[in-house]
Coordinates of C-alpha atoms and ligand atoms in Angstrom, one line a residue:
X158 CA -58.8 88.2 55.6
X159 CA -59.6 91.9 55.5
X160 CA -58.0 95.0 56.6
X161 CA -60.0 97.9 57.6
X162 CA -58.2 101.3 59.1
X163 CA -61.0 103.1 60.4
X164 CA -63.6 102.7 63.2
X165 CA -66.9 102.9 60.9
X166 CA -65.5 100.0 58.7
X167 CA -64.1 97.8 61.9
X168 CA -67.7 98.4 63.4
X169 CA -69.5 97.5 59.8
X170 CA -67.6 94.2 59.6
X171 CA -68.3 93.1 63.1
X172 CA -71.4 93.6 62.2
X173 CA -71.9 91.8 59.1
X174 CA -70.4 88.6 60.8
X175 CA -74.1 88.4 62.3
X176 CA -75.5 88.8 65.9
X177 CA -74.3 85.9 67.8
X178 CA -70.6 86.1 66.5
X179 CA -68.2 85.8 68.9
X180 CA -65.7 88.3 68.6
X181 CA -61.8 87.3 69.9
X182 CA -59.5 90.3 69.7
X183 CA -55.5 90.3 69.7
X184 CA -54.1 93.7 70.0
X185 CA -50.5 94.2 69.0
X186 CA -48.1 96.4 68.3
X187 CA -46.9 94.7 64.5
X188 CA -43.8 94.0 63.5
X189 CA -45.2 89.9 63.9
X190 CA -43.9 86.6 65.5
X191 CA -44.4 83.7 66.7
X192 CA -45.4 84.8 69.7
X193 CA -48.4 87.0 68.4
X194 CA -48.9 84.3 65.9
X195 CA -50.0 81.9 68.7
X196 CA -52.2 84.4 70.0
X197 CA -54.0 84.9 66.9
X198 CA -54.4 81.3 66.7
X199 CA -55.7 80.4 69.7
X200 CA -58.3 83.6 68.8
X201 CA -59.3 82.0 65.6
X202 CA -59.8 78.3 67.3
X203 CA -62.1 79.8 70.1
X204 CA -64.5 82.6 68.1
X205 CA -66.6 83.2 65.3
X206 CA -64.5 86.4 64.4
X207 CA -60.7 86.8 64.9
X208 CA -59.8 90.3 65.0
X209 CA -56.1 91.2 65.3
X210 CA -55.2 95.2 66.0
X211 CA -51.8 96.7 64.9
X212 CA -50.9 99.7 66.3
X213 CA -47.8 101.4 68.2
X214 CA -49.5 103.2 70.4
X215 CA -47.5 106.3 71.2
X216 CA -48.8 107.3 74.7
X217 CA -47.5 104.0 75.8
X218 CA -44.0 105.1 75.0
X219 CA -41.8 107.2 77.5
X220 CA -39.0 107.2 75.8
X221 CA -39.4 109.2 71.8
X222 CA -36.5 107.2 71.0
X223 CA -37.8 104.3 71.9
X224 CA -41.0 104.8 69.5
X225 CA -39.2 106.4 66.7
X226 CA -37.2 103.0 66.3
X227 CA -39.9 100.8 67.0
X228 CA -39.9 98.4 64.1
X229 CA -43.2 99.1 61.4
X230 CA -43.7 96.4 59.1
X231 CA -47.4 96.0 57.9
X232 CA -46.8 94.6 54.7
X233 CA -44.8 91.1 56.0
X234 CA -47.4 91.5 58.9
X235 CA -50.0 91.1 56.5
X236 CA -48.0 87.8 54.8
X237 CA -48.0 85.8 58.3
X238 CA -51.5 86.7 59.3
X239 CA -53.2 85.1 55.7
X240 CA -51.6 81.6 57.7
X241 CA -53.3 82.2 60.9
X242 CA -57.5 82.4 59.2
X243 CA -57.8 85.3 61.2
X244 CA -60.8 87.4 59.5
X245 CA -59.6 90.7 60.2
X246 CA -57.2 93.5 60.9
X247 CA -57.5 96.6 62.1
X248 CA -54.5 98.7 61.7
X249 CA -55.6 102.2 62.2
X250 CA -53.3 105.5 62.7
X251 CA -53.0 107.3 65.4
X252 CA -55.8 110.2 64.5
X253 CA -58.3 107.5 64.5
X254 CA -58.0 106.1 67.7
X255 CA -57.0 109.6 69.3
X256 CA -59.2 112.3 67.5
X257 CA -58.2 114.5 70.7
X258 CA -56.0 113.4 73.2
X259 CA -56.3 110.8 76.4
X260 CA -56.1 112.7 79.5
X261 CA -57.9 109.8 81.3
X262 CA -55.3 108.7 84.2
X263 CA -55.8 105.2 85.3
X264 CA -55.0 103.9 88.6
X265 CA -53.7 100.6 89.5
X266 CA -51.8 101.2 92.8
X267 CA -49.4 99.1 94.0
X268 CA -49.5 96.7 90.7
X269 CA -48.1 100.0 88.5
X270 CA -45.3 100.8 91.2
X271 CA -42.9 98.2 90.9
X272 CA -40.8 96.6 87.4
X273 CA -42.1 98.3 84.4
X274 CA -44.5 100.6 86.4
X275 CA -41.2 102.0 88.1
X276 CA -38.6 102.4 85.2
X277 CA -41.1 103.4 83.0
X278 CA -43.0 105.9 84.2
X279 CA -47.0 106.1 82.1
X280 CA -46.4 103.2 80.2
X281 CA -49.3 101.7 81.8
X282 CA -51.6 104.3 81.6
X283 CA -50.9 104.1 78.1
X284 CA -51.3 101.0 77.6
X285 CA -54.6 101.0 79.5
X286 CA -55.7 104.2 77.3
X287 CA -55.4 102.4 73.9
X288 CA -56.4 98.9 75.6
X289 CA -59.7 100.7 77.0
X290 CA -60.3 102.5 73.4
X291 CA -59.8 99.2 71.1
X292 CA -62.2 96.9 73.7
X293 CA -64.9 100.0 73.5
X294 CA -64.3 100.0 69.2
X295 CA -64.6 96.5 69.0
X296 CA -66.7 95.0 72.2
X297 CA -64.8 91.9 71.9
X298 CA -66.1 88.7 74.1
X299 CA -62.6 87.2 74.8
X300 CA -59.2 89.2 74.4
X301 CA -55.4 88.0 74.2
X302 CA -52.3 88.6 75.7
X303 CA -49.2 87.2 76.5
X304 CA -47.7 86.1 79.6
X305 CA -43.8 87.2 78.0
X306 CA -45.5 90.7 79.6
X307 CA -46.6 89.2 82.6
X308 CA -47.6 93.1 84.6
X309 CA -48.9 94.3 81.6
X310 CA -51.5 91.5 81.9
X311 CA -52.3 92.1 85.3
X312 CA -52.6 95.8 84.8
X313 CA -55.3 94.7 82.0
X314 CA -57.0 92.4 83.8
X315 CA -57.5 94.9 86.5
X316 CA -58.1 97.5 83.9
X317 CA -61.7 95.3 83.1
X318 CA -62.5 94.8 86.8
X319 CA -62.4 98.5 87.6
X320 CA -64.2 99.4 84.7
X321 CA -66.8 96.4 84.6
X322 CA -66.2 95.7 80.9
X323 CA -67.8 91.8 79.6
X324 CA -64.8 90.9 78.4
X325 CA -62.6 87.9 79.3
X326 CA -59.1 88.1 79.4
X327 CA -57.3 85.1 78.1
X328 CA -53.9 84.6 79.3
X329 CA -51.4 83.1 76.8
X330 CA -47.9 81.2 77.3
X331 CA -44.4 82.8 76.5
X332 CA -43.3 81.7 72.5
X333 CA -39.6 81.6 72.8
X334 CA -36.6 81.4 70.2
X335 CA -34.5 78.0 69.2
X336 CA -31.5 79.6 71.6
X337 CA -34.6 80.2 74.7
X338 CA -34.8 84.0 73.7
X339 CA -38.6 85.1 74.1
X340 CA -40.1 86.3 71.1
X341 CA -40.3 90.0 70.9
X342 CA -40.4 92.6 68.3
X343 CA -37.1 94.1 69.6
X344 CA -35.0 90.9 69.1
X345 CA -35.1 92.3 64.8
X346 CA -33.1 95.5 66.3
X347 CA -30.6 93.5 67.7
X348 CA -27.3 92.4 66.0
X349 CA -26.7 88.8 65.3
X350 CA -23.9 89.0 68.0
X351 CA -26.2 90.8 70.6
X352 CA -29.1 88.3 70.0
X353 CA -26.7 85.3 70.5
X354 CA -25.9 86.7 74.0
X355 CA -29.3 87.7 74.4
X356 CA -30.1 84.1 74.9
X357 CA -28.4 84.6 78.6
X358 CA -31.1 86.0 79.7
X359 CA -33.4 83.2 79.5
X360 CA -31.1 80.2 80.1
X361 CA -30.1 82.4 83.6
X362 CA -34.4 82.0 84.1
X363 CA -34.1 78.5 83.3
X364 CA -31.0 78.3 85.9
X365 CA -32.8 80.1 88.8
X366 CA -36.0 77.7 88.9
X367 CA -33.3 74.8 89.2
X368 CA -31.0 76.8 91.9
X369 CA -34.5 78.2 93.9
X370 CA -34.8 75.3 96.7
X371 CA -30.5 75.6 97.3
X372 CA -31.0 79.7 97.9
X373 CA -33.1 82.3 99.5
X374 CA -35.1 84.4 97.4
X375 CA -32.6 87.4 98.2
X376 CA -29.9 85.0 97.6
X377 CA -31.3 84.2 94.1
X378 CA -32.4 87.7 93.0
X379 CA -28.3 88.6 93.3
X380 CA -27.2 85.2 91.4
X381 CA -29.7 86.1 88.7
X382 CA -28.2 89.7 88.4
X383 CA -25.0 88.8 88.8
X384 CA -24.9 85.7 86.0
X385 CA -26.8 88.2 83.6
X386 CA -24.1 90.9 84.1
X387 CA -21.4 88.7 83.5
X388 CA -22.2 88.7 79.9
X389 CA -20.3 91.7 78.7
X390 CA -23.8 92.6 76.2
X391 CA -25.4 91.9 78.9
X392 CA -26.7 94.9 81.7
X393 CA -29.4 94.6 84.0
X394 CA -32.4 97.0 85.0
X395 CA -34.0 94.9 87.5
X396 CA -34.7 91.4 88.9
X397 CA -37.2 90.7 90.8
X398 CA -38.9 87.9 92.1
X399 CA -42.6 88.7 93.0
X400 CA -46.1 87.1 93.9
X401 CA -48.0 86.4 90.6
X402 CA -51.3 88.3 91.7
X403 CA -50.0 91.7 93.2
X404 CA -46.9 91.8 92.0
X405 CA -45.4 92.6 95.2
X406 CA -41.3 91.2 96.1
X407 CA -41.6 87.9 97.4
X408 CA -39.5 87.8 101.1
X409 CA -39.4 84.0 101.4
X410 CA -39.9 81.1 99.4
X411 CA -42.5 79.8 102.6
X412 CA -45.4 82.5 101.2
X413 CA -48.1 80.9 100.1
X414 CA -48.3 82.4 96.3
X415 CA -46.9 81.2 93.1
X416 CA -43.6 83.2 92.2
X417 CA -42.5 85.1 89.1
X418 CA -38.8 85.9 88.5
X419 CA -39.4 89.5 86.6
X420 CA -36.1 90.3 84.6
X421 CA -35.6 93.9 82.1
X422 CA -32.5 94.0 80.7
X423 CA -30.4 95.9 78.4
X424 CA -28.8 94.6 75.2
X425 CA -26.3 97.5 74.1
X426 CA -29.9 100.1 73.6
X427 CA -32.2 97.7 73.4
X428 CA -34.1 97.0 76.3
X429 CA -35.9 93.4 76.8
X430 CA -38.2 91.9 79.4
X431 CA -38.6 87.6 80.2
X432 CA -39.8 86.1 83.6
X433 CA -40.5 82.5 84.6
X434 CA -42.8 80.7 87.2
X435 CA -40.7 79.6 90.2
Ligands
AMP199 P1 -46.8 93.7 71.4 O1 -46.9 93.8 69.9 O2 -45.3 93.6 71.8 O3 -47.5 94.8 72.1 O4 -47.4 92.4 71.9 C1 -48.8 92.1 71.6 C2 -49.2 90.9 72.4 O5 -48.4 89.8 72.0 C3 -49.1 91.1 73.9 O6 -50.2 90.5 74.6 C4 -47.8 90.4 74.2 O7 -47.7 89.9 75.5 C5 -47.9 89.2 73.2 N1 -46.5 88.6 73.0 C6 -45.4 89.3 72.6 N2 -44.4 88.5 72.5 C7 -44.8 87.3 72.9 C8 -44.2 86.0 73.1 N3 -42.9 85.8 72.9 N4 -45.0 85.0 73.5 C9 -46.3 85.2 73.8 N5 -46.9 86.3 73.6 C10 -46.2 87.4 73.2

């Protein structure tokens, strides 16, 4: 496994794997889990060259705060990658991947105005920005991302429609903890107490697909808050229940599109996402 941090030396190895290498890319944030682990994974079974990015990306950040604390650990990154036989790593700083600033604005219309679109204004266009930047520095043939950030998937897949790029976009499932907790970066800022309770979240997921046919979609949008509140850690942003292509609410169970129960949710200041197929 080899690490490279700029462009010219992500571009020479590429190259040196050969013409006719296929390249599978899994761009992340760092601070690693199992859930990024699986990624990686599946990107090594399915190419000729894994390549694994790690990189908080600050124009994907509305709130400083928020960035300042996110957590930065390369070194045990580096540890759990050497498990995965993923080739390389690109961990770059921010001057290489912004020698002048992004002013590009994406737009994704109605898909970027609802969940995290709404409560956190640019993250998107962020996230497309570096997302864009990475596929054009690498010109991977397959990239992966989890479902655990079920928008930010369809803002990427309709990132590389609107932009034509030969990529494919491989969608991967939702890693959780022993307690049900999805995997996330976040869950190492959060106390031992807070991560206990944390596991509400997702057994109150688990719950709702169980309660769906005994309640209306309203109905269940208000027991899901409510359950989730309860917990005194526990303080919701939003729940939503939406159709798994637009991302629009979902008004009745009789629609014919799959469901996603959407939930963001604040444990003491840490904020964390889940959602679950209906
Ligand atoms: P991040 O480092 O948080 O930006 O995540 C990098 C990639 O890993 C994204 O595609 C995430 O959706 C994915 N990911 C993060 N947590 C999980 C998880 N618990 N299960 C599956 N994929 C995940």
């Amino acid at each position: 496994m080899k690490l490279v941090k700029t462009v010219s030396e992500l571009q020479q190895q590429i190259q040196d794997s050969g013409k006719g290498a296929s390249v599978g890319f899994v761009p992340t944030m760092g601070a690693l889990h199992e859930g990024h682990l699986s990624l990686v994974r599946q990107a090594v079974a399915e190419n000729t060259l894994a390549v694994i990015s790690i990189f908080v990306n600050p124009t994907q950040f509305n709130d400083p705060k928020d960035l300042e604390r996110y957590p930065r650990t390369l070194e045990a990154d580096l540890k759990l990658l050497e498990t995965t036989g993923c080739q390389l790593v690109f961990a770059p700083d921010a001057q290489e991947v912004y020698p002048k600033p992004d002013t590009r604005k994406f737009n994704f219309g109605k898909l970027e105005k609802v969940m995290e679109g709404a409560f956190r204004p640019g993250h998107f266009n962020g996230v497309a920005q570096v997302v864009s930047r990475l596929f054009d520095m690498l010109k991977p043939d397959k990239a992966y991302f989890g479902l655990k950030d079920f928008q930010q998937l369809a803002i990427v897949k309709n990132m590389v429609k609107q932009l034509n790029l030969p990529v494919e976009i491989v969608p991967c499932a939702i890693v959780r903890e022993d307690s049900g907790l999805a995997m996330s970066s976040r869950n190492e800022l959060l106390s031992a107490e807070e991560r206990k309770n944390a596991a509400v979240i997702s057994k109150t997921l688990f719950r709702a697909k169980e309660l769906k046919t005994q309640m209306s979609v309203k109905e269940l949008v208000e027991w899901v808050k409510d359950e989730i509140n309860n917990n005194p850690f526990l303080d919701v942003e939003y729940v939503e229940i939406v159709d798994d292509e637009e991302l629009q609410a979902a008004k009745s169970w009789d629609e014919p599109t799959t469901k996603i129960a959407c939930v963001a949710v604040f444990c003491g200041k840490i904020r964390l996402i889940d959602n679950i197929v209906l």
